[in-house]
Amino acid sequence: MIPVGYAYLIQLLGLQVRQLERPAAITGAVNKRIDSATRVLFPRGVAIDDSITGHLEFALRHEGVNLEVIDAVFEHLAPNELVERLAATPTGAHIRRICFLWEWLTGQSLPVDAVSTGGYVDLFPADHYVVADEPVNSPKFRVRDNALGTRDFCPTVQLASVPTTPPFADLLAEADRALASVTDPALYERALSYLYLSETRSNFAIERETPNADKQERFVQLLQHASDTELVTEDWLVELQNLVVRDVYSQEASYRTRQNWLEDSTGRVTFFPPAPDDMRIAMKGLEAFINGTRCRNPLLKAAASGFGFVYLHPFMDGNGRLHRFLIHHALARAHARENGVVVPVSAVMLKNIPDYLSVLSGFSKPVTRLWSYTRGDITPIVTEAANGRSYRYINFDREVTFLHTMIQKAVQEEIPRELAWLVGYDIAFQQIEAQFDLPNKDISALIRMIQSNQGKLSENRRKQFFHLPNDVLDCIEAITRDAFGSETEHNDNLMV
């Protein structure tokens, strides 16, 4: 097989970019284009001009827009080659897109006159990508700039990767209706508080941390006001970082100024975020993406904002907790809810850790392979860092699909489960309180213990209440089982 398009350019120019998920090749084994899970195959005789520009045009026509590879190619492409190709085919859609991208990505200007003929062409084909809601026409090459971001940070998402069933707006509305169905005012307030508490503890639990009461309450307050901030800035993110980290020694006054990394228990580096200077450029772009209006799709904005942040890792500590908070921030800003309902995304992620880690490693593994380092006594000694473009131009197909699944589970499974638990808890508590003269904290503890053990009080738990006769404990078990019915699963770490 003969590499073609992006794969050819990577091989020819020795580009240090993330590995293509589906490289294109020419083979005599097919007589038409064949798309598989790992390759795109073309038959011999497929039309292509065997030059750098020719392979770029082929890639744009057949493989989509890979900004990381294109940006790397431009370091090896003489501008006069583009000028000559444009002069030969001034109405060619793909050469016009390449010329626009060259100026957009390099910040330089090609010495050519404006194209005077031909209709405007989309930079990103709107039938294949999620594109900007308000594209801007660029008259020089007659290209419609519909990119979701800027050259500092530009996410891409293919339309085919955006789930449409159920529609995302319907999921958010369903979350509102679920809480609105609670008609008792007191239970309503407890349910709302309970969802915020569940999300807060789950967010920290993913990092294997149990926040103290003060930090927990501050994060709950933060979630409740997630939509209040007009602009996402470095100063605001620093304030959040100071709030969520473990101790005062981990608090930072700005984005990090040194290299960060993640490693496993063996000391092997599992992720290198961008170098500090590259990170600052990308964070400037991410801030513009979050604050701007080019992307109004709430699912995509939440995925690219949250996961984009954790991939850039602008702090030495606290990035994971802030990444999940930014998902809430994007959802809250896109879908203002008067009753303040929070979708417990972290609670569902905590129950789906392998899938969550798979999404994260889908980016971290290929980008970390671009780094060269040796293991020092304390820190890795980097001999070659990945170029910042690998962090600025990310395809978020995987993240969008995953986030939709997590939100769907949160709305259709987690919220109903938590609300049903609260209702069952109230019924059980009232009945136990009416029959037995027990302290409220003991009643609460017994209910939680029974529910966390499939409706029965274990022998060890019974020993904790040795002062109560077995028939009383048996009765409390029965009351609790009846109150909850078949609803027995619950997170025993949550207090009502």
Coordinates of C-alpha atoms in Angstrom, one line a residue:
M1 CA 0.0 0.0 0.0
I2 CA 1.2 3.5 -0.8
P3 CA 0.5 6.3 1.7
V4 CA -1.5 9.2 0.3
G5 CA -2.8 12.5 1.7
Y6 CA -2.0 13.2 5.3
A7 CA -0.2 9.9 5.8
Y8 CA 2.1 10.6 2.8
L9 CA 2.9 14.1 4.1
I10 CA 3.7 12.8 7.6
Q11 CA 6.1 10.2 6.1
L12 CA 7.6 12.5 3.5
L13 CA 8.3 15.4 5.8
G14 CA 8.9 13.4 9.0
L15 CA 6.2 15.3 10.8
Q16 CA 6.0 15.0 14.6
V17 CA 2.2 14.8 15.0
R18 CA -0.2 12.5 16.7
Q19 CA -0.7 9.2 14.9
L20 CA -3.6 9.2 12.4
E21 CA -6.5 7.1 13.5
R22 CA -7.4 6.2 9.9
P23 CA -4.4 6.8 7.5
A24 CA -5.2 6.8 3.8
A25 CA -3.4 4.6 1.3
I26 CA -3.6 3.5 -2.4
T27 CA -3.8 -0.2 -3.1
G28 CA -4.6 -2.5 -6.0
A29 CA -6.8 -4.6 -3.7
V30 CA -9.8 -2.3 -4.1
N31 CA -11.6 -0.8 -7.1
K32 CA -13.3 2.0 -5.1
R33 CA -12.9 3.9 -1.9
I34 CA -13.2 1.6 1.2
D35 CA -13.5 3.0 4.7
S36 CA -12.6 0.6 7.5
A37 CA -12.1 1.2 11.2
T38 CA -8.3 1.6 10.8
R39 CA -7.7 2.8 7.2
V40 CA -9.2 4.6 4.2
L41 CA -8.2 2.7 1.0
F42 CA -8.3 4.1 -2.5
P43 CA -7.8 2.3 -5.8
R44 CA -4.8 2.8 -8.1
G45 CA -5.4 5.5 -10.6
V46 CA -7.2 7.8 -8.1
A47 CA -6.7 11.4 -9.2
I48 CA -3.9 13.1 -7.3
D49 CA -1.1 15.6 -8.0
D50 CA 2.1 14.1 -6.5
S51 CA 3.3 17.2 -4.7
I52 CA 3.0 18.6 -1.2
T53 CA 0.1 20.9 -2.3
G54 CA -1.4 18.1 -4.3
H55 CA -1.5 15.7 -1.3
L56 CA -2.9 18.5 0.9
E57 CA -5.7 19.1 -1.6
F58 CA -6.4 15.3 -1.7
A59 CA -6.5 15.2 2.1
L60 CA -8.9 18.1 2.3
R61 CA -11.1 16.5 -0.3
H62 CA -11.2 13.0 1.0
E63 CA -10.0 13.0 4.7
G64 CA -11.3 16.1 6.3
V65 CA -9.5 19.0 8.0
N66 CA -6.6 17.9 10.3
L67 CA -5.3 21.2 11.5
E68 CA -2.4 19.7 13.4
V69 CA -1.0 18.0 10.3
I70 CA -1.7 21.0 8.1
D71 CA 0.0 23.4 10.5
A72 CA 3.0 21.1 10.6
V73 CA 3.1 20.8 6.8
F74 CA 3.2 24.6 6.4
E75 CA 6.6 24.7 8.1
H76 CA 7.9 22.8 5.1
L77 CA 5.8 24.3 2.3
A78 CA 7.2 27.2 0.3
P79 CA 4.6 30.0 -0.1
N80 CA 5.4 30.3 -3.8
E81 CA 4.1 26.8 -4.4
L82 CA 0.7 27.9 -3.1
V83 CA 0.9 31.1 -5.2
E84 CA 1.6 29.1 -8.3
R85 CA -1.1 26.6 -7.7
L86 CA -3.7 29.3 -7.0
A87 CA -2.7 31.1 -10.2
A88 CA -3.2 27.9 -12.2
T89 CA -6.6 27.1 -10.6
P90 CA -8.0 30.3 -9.1
T91 CA -11.5 28.9 -8.6
G92 CA -10.3 25.6 -7.1
A93 CA -12.1 25.2 -3.8
H94 CA -9.4 23.2 -2.0
I95 CA -6.4 25.4 -3.0
R96 CA -8.4 28.4 -1.8
R97 CA -9.0 26.7 1.6
I98 CA -5.3 25.8 1.8
C99 CA -4.3 29.4 1.1
F100 CA -6.7 30.7 3.7
L101 CA -5.4 28.2 6.2
W102 CA -1.8 29.2 5.5
E103 CA -2.5 32.8 6.3
W104 CA -4.7 31.9 9.3
L105 CA -2.3 29.4 10.9
T106 CA 1.0 31.2 10.1
G107 CA -0.2 34.8 10.7
Q108 CA 1.5 35.8 7.4
S109 CA 0.1 37.0 4.1
L110 CA 0.5 35.4 0.7
P111 CA 1.6 37.8 -2.0
V112 CA -1.5 37.3 -4.2
D113 CA -4.4 39.4 -5.3
A114 CA -7.9 38.6 -4.0
V115 CA -9.8 35.9 -5.9
S116 CA -12.4 37.6 -8.0
T117 CA -14.5 34.7 -9.2
G118 CA -16.1 31.6 -7.8
G119 CA -18.6 31.2 -5.0
Y120 CA -17.6 31.1 -1.3
V121 CA -16.5 27.7 0.0
D122 CA -16.8 26.5 3.6
L123 CA -13.5 26.1 5.5
F124 CA -15.0 23.1 7.3
P125 CA -17.7 21.3 5.2
A126 CA -21.0 22.0 7.0
D127 CA -22.3 18.6 6.0
H128 CA -19.5 16.8 7.8
Y129 CA -18.5 19.0 10.8
V130 CA -20.2 21.0 13.6
V131 CA -19.4 24.6 12.4
A132 CA -19.7 28.1 13.8
D133 CA -23.2 29.5 14.1
E134 CA -22.2 32.8 12.5
P135 CA -19.4 32.2 9.9
V136 CA -17.4 35.1 8.5
N137 CA -16.7 35.5 4.8
S138 CA -13.1 36.1 4.0
P139 CA -13.1 37.8 0.6
K140 CA -9.4 37.3 -0.3
F141 CA -9.8 33.6 -1.1
R142 CA -13.6 33.6 -1.0
V143 CA -13.6 31.2 2.0
R144 CA -16.3 31.1 4.6
D145 CA -14.6 30.9 7.9
N146 CA -16.8 28.6 10.0
A147 CA -14.2 27.3 12.4
L148 CA -15.3 26.9 16.0
G149 CA -12.2 28.5 17.4
T150 CA -9.1 30.5 16.6
R151 CA -5.6 29.5 15.6
D152 CA -4.7 29.5 19.3
F153 CA -7.3 26.8 20.1
C154 CA -9.6 25.3 17.5
P155 CA -11.6 22.2 18.4
T156 CA -13.3 20.0 15.7
V157 CA -16.2 17.6 15.9
Q158 CA -17.7 15.5 13.2
L159 CA -21.5 15.6 12.9
A160 CA -21.6 11.9 12.9
S161 CA -20.2 11.8 16.4
V162 CA -22.9 14.0 17.9
P163 CA -25.6 11.8 19.3
T164 CA -29.1 12.9 18.3
T165 CA -31.2 10.4 20.3
P166 CA -32.3 11.7 22.7
P167 CA -31.8 15.3 21.6
F168 CA -29.5 17.1 24.1
A169 CA -32.0 19.9 24.8
D170 CA -34.6 17.3 25.7
L171 CA -32.2 15.8 28.3
L172 CA -31.7 19.1 30.0
A173 CA -35.4 19.8 30.0
E174 CA -36.0 16.3 31.4
A175 CA -33.6 17.1 34.3
D176 CA -35.7 20.2 35.1
R177 CA -38.9 18.2 35.0
A178 CA -37.6 15.6 37.3
L179 CA -37.0 18.0 40.1
A180 CA -40.1 20.0 39.3
S181 CA -42.1 16.8 39.9
V182 CA -41.2 17.0 43.6
T183 CA -44.2 19.0 44.9
D184 CA -43.4 19.1 48.6
P185 CA -41.4 22.3 49.2
A186 CA -39.3 20.9 52.0
L187 CA -38.4 17.8 50.0
Y188 CA -37.8 19.9 46.9
E189 CA -35.1 22.0 48.7
R190 CA -33.5 18.8 50.2
A191 CA -33.5 17.1 46.8
L192 CA -31.8 20.1 45.2
S193 CA -29.2 20.3 48.0
Y194 CA -28.7 16.6 47.8
L195 CA -27.9 16.7 44.1
Y196 CA -25.3 19.4 44.6
L197 CA -23.8 17.5 47.5
S198 CA -23.7 14.3 45.4
E199 CA -21.9 16.0 42.5
T200 CA -19.4 17.8 44.8
R201 CA -18.4 14.6 46.6
S202 CA -18.2 12.6 43.4
N203 CA -16.0 15.2 41.8
F204 CA -13.5 15.0 44.6
A205 CA -13.9 11.2 44.9
I206 CA -12.7 10.7 41.3
E207 CA -9.4 12.3 42.5
R208 CA -9.5 10.0 45.6
E209 CA -10.0 12.9 47.9
T210 CA -12.6 13.5 50.6
P211 CA -13.1 17.3 51.0
N212 CA -13.5 18.8 54.5
A213 CA -16.8 20.4 55.3
D214 CA -15.6 23.9 54.5
K215 CA -14.2 23.0 51.1
Q216 CA -17.3 20.9 50.4
E217 CA -19.6 23.8 51.1
R218 CA -17.6 26.2 49.0
F219 CA -17.7 23.9 46.0
V220 CA -21.5 23.4 46.4
Q221 CA -21.8 27.2 46.4
L222 CA -19.6 27.3 43.3
L223 CA -21.8 24.8 41.4
Q224 CA -25.0 26.7 42.4
H225 CA -23.6 29.8 40.8
A226 CA -21.9 28.1 37.8
S227 CA -23.6 30.4 35.3
D228 CA -22.8 33.7 37.1
T229 CA -19.4 34.4 35.7
E230 CA -19.5 36.3 32.5
L231 CA -15.9 35.7 31.3
V232 CA -13.5 32.9 31.9
T233 CA -10.1 34.4 32.6
E234 CA -6.8 33.3 34.1
D235 CA -7.6 35.3 37.3
W236 CA -11.0 33.5 37.7
L237 CA -9.5 30.1 37.1
V238 CA -6.8 30.8 39.6
E239 CA -9.4 31.6 42.2
L240 CA -11.2 28.3 41.5
Q241 CA -7.9 26.4 41.6
N242 CA -7.2 27.9 45.1
L243 CA -10.6 26.7 46.2
V244 CA -10.4 23.1 45.1
V245 CA -6.8 22.0 45.8
R246 CA -5.8 19.9 48.8
D247 CA -3.9 22.5 50.8
V248 CA -2.5 26.0 50.7
Y249 CA 0.9 24.8 49.4
S250 CA -0.8 23.7 46.2
Q251 CA -2.5 27.0 45.5
E252 CA -1.1 29.0 42.6
A253 CA -1.1 32.6 41.7
S254 CA -1.1 32.1 37.9
Y255 CA -1.0 29.4 35.2
R256 CA 1.9 27.1 35.8
T257 CA 5.4 28.3 34.8
R258 CA 7.0 24.8 34.9
Q259 CA 6.4 21.5 33.2
N260 CA 3.8 19.2 34.7
W261 CA 3.4 15.5 34.1
L262 CA 1.3 12.5 35.3
E263 CA 2.8 9.2 36.1
D264 CA 1.7 5.7 37.2
S265 CA 2.7 3.7 40.2
T266 CA 5.8 2.4 38.4
G267 CA 7.1 6.0 37.7
R268 CA 6.2 5.7 34.0
V269 CA 5.0 9.1 32.6
T270 CA 1.4 8.6 31.4
F271 CA 0.8 12.2 30.2
F272 CA 2.8 15.3 29.4
P273 CA 0.6 18.4 29.1
P274 CA 2.0 21.2 26.8
A275 CA 5.1 23.1 27.8
P276 CA 4.3 26.3 29.8
D277 CA 4.7 28.7 26.8
D278 CA 2.7 26.6 24.5
M279 CA 0.1 26.1 27.3
R280 CA -0.4 29.9 27.7
I281 CA -1.1 30.3 24.0
A282 CA -3.6 27.4 24.0
M283 CA -5.3 28.7 27.2
K284 CA -5.7 32.1 25.6
G285 CA -7.5 30.3 22.7
L286 CA -9.5 28.1 25.1
E287 CA -10.7 31.2 27.0
A288 CA -11.7 32.8 23.8
F289 CA -13.6 29.7 22.8
I290 CA -15.5 29.5 26.1
N291 CA -16.3 33.2 26.2
G292 CA -17.1 33.5 22.5
T293 CA -20.3 32.8 20.5
R294 CA -18.9 30.9 17.5
C295 CA -19.9 27.7 19.1
R296 CA -23.4 27.7 20.7
N297 CA -23.9 23.9 20.7
P298 CA -24.1 23.2 24.5
L299 CA -22.9 19.6 24.3
L300 CA -19.9 20.4 22.2
K301 CA -19.0 23.5 24.2
A302 CA -19.2 21.6 27.4
A303 CA -17.0 18.7 26.1
A304 CA -14.4 20.9 24.4
S305 CA -14.3 23.4 27.4
G306 CA -14.0 20.7 30.1
F307 CA -11.7 18.2 28.3
G308 CA -9.7 20.9 26.5
F309 CA -8.9 22.4 29.9
V310 CA -7.7 19.1 31.4
Y311 CA -5.6 18.3 28.3
L312 CA -3.9 21.7 28.7
H313 CA -3.4 21.2 32.4
P314 CA -2.7 24.9 33.3
F315 CA -2.1 24.2 37.0
M316 CA 0.2 21.8 38.8
D317 CA -2.8 20.5 40.9
G318 CA -6.6 20.7 40.7
N319 CA -7.0 20.3 36.9
G320 CA -9.3 17.3 37.1
R321 CA -11.7 18.9 39.5
L322 CA -11.8 22.1 37.5
H323 CA -12.3 20.2 34.2
R324 CA -15.5 18.7 35.5
F325 CA -16.6 22.0 37.0
L326 CA -16.2 23.6 33.6
I327 CA -18.5 21.1 32.1
H328 CA -21.2 22.4 34.5
H329 CA -20.2 25.9 33.8
A330 CA -20.8 25.5 30.1
L331 CA -24.1 23.7 30.6
A332 CA -25.3 26.3 33.1
R333 CA -24.5 29.2 30.7
A334 CA -26.1 27.5 27.8
H335 CA -29.3 26.4 29.6
A336 CA -30.2 28.8 32.4
R337 CA -32.4 27.0 34.9
E338 CA -34.4 29.0 37.3
N339 CA -34.5 26.2 39.9
G340 CA -30.8 25.7 39.7
V341 CA -30.8 21.9 38.9
V342 CA -27.4 20.4 38.6
V343 CA -26.9 17.4 36.3
P344 CA -24.7 15.0 38.4
V345 CA -22.2 14.2 35.7
S346 CA -19.3 13.4 38.1
A347 CA -21.5 11.0 40.0
V348 CA -22.0 9.0 36.8
M349 CA -18.4 9.3 35.8
L350 CA -17.4 7.9 39.2
K351 CA -19.5 4.8 38.3
N352 CA -18.0 4.6 34.8
I353 CA -14.3 5.1 35.6
P354 CA -12.9 2.7 32.9
D355 CA -14.9 4.5 30.2
Y356 CA -13.8 7.9 31.5
L357 CA -10.2 6.9 31.6
S358 CA -10.4 5.5 28.1
V359 CA -11.5 8.8 26.8
L360 CA -8.7 10.7 28.6
S361 CA -6.1 8.2 27.5
G362 CA -7.4 8.5 23.9
F363 CA -5.7 11.9 23.9
S364 CA -3.0 11.5 26.5
K365 CA -1.3 8.4 25.1
P366 CA -0.7 9.5 21.5
V367 CA 0.4 13.1 22.5
T368 CA 2.8 11.8 25.2
R369 CA 4.5 9.6 22.6
L370 CA 5.7 12.8 20.9
W371 CA 7.8 13.6 23.9
S372 CA 11.4 12.3 24.5
Y373 CA 12.6 12.2 28.0
T374 CA 14.8 10.3 30.5
R375 CA 13.8 9.5 34.0
G376 CA 15.5 11.7 36.6
D377 CA 15.8 11.1 40.3
I378 CA 12.7 13.2 41.0
T379 CA 11.4 14.6 37.7
P380 CA 11.6 13.5 34.0
I381 CA 14.4 15.2 32.0
V382 CA 12.7 16.3 28.8
T383 CA 15.0 16.2 25.7
E384 CA 12.3 17.0 23.2
A385 CA 8.8 18.3 23.8
A386 CA 5.7 17.9 21.6
N387 CA 4.8 21.0 19.5
G388 CA 2.0 23.1 21.0
R389 CA -0.1 22.5 17.9
S390 CA -0.8 19.0 19.1
Y391 CA -2.8 20.6 22.0
R392 CA -4.3 23.5 20.1
Y393 CA -6.0 21.4 17.4
I394 CA -8.0 18.5 18.9
N395 CA -10.8 16.4 17.5
F396 CA -13.4 16.0 20.3
D397 CA -15.5 13.3 18.7
R398 CA -14.8 10.8 21.5
E399 CA -15.4 13.4 24.3
V400 CA -18.7 14.6 22.9
T401 CA -20.1 11.1 22.5
F402 CA -18.9 10.1 26.0
L403 CA -20.3 13.3 27.7
H404 CA -23.7 12.8 26.0
T405 CA -23.8 9.2 27.4
M406 CA -22.8 10.4 30.9
I407 CA -25.5 13.2 30.9
Q408 CA -28.1 10.8 29.6
K409 CA -27.3 8.4 32.4
A410 CA -27.3 11.2 35.0
V411 CA -30.7 12.5 33.8
Q412 CA -32.5 9.2 33.2
E413 CA -30.9 7.0 35.9
E414 CA -29.0 9.0 38.6
I415 CA -31.5 11.8 39.3
P416 CA -34.5 9.5 39.5
R417 CA -32.6 7.1 41.7
E418 CA -31.5 9.9 44.1
L419 CA -35.0 11.4 44.2
A420 CA -36.6 8.0 44.8
W421 CA -34.0 7.4 47.6
L422 CA -35.0 10.7 49.3
V423 CA -38.7 9.8 49.2
G424 CA -38.0 6.4 50.6
Y425 CA -35.8 7.8 53.3
D426 CA -38.5 10.2 54.4
I427 CA -41.1 7.5 54.6
A428 CA -38.8 5.1 56.5
F429 CA -37.6 7.9 58.9
Q430 CA -41.2 9.0 59.7
Q431 CA -42.4 5.4 60.4
I432 CA -39.3 4.5 62.5
E433 CA -39.6 7.7 64.5
A434 CA -43.2 7.1 65.2
Q435 CA -42.7 3.6 66.5
F436 CA -39.3 3.9 68.4
D437 CA -37.8 6.6 70.6
L438 CA -34.4 6.7 68.9
P439 CA -32.0 9.7 68.3
N440 CA -32.4 11.1 64.8
K441 CA -28.8 10.3 63.9
D442 CA -29.3 6.7 64.8
I443 CA -32.4 6.4 62.6
S444 CA -30.5 8.0 59.7
A445 CA -27.5 5.7 60.2
L446 CA -29.7 2.6 60.3
I447 CA -31.6 3.5 57.2
R448 CA -28.3 4.1 55.3
M449 CA -26.7 0.9 56.6
I450 CA -29.7 -1.2 55.6
Q451 CA -30.0 0.4 52.2
S452 CA -26.2 0.0 51.4
N453 CA -26.5 -3.8 52.2
Q454 CA -29.5 -4.7 50.0
G455 CA -32.1 -4.2 52.6
K456 CA -30.5 -6.0 55.5
L457 CA -28.4 -4.9 58.5
S458 CA -25.2 -6.9 58.6
E459 CA -24.0 -8.7 61.8
N460 CA -21.2 -6.2 62.3
R461 CA -23.6 -3.3 62.0
R462 CA -26.0 -5.0 64.5
K463 CA -23.2 -5.1 67.0
Q464 CA -22.9 -1.3 66.7
F465 CA -26.5 -1.2 68.0
F466 CA -26.2 -3.9 70.6
H467 CA -28.4 -1.8 73.0
L468 CA -31.4 -2.4 70.7
P469 CA -33.2 -5.8 70.8
N470 CA -33.0 -7.9 67.7
D471 CA -36.8 -7.7 67.1
V472 CA -36.5 -3.9 67.0
L473 CA -33.7 -4.1 64.5
D474 CA -35.7 -6.6 62.5
C475 CA -38.7 -4.3 62.5
I476 CA -36.6 -1.3 61.3
E477 CA -35.2 -3.5 58.5
A478 CA -38.7 -4.4 57.4
I479 CA -39.9 -0.8 57.6
T480 CA -36.9 0.3 55.5
R481 CA -37.4 -2.4 52.9
D482 CA -41.1 -1.5 52.5
A483 CA -40.4 2.2 52.3
F484 CA -37.9 1.8 49.5
G485 CA -39.5 -1.1 47.7
S486 CA -37.0 -2.3 45.0
E487 CA -34.8 0.8 45.4
T488 CA -31.9 -0.5 47.4
E489 CA -28.8 0.8 45.6
H490 CA -27.4 4.0 47.0
N491 CA -24.1 5.7 47.7
D492 CA -23.5 5.2 51.4
N493 CA -21.0 8.1 51.5
L494 CA -23.8 10.7 51.1
M495 CA -25.5 12.1 54.2
V496 CA -29.1 13.3 54.1

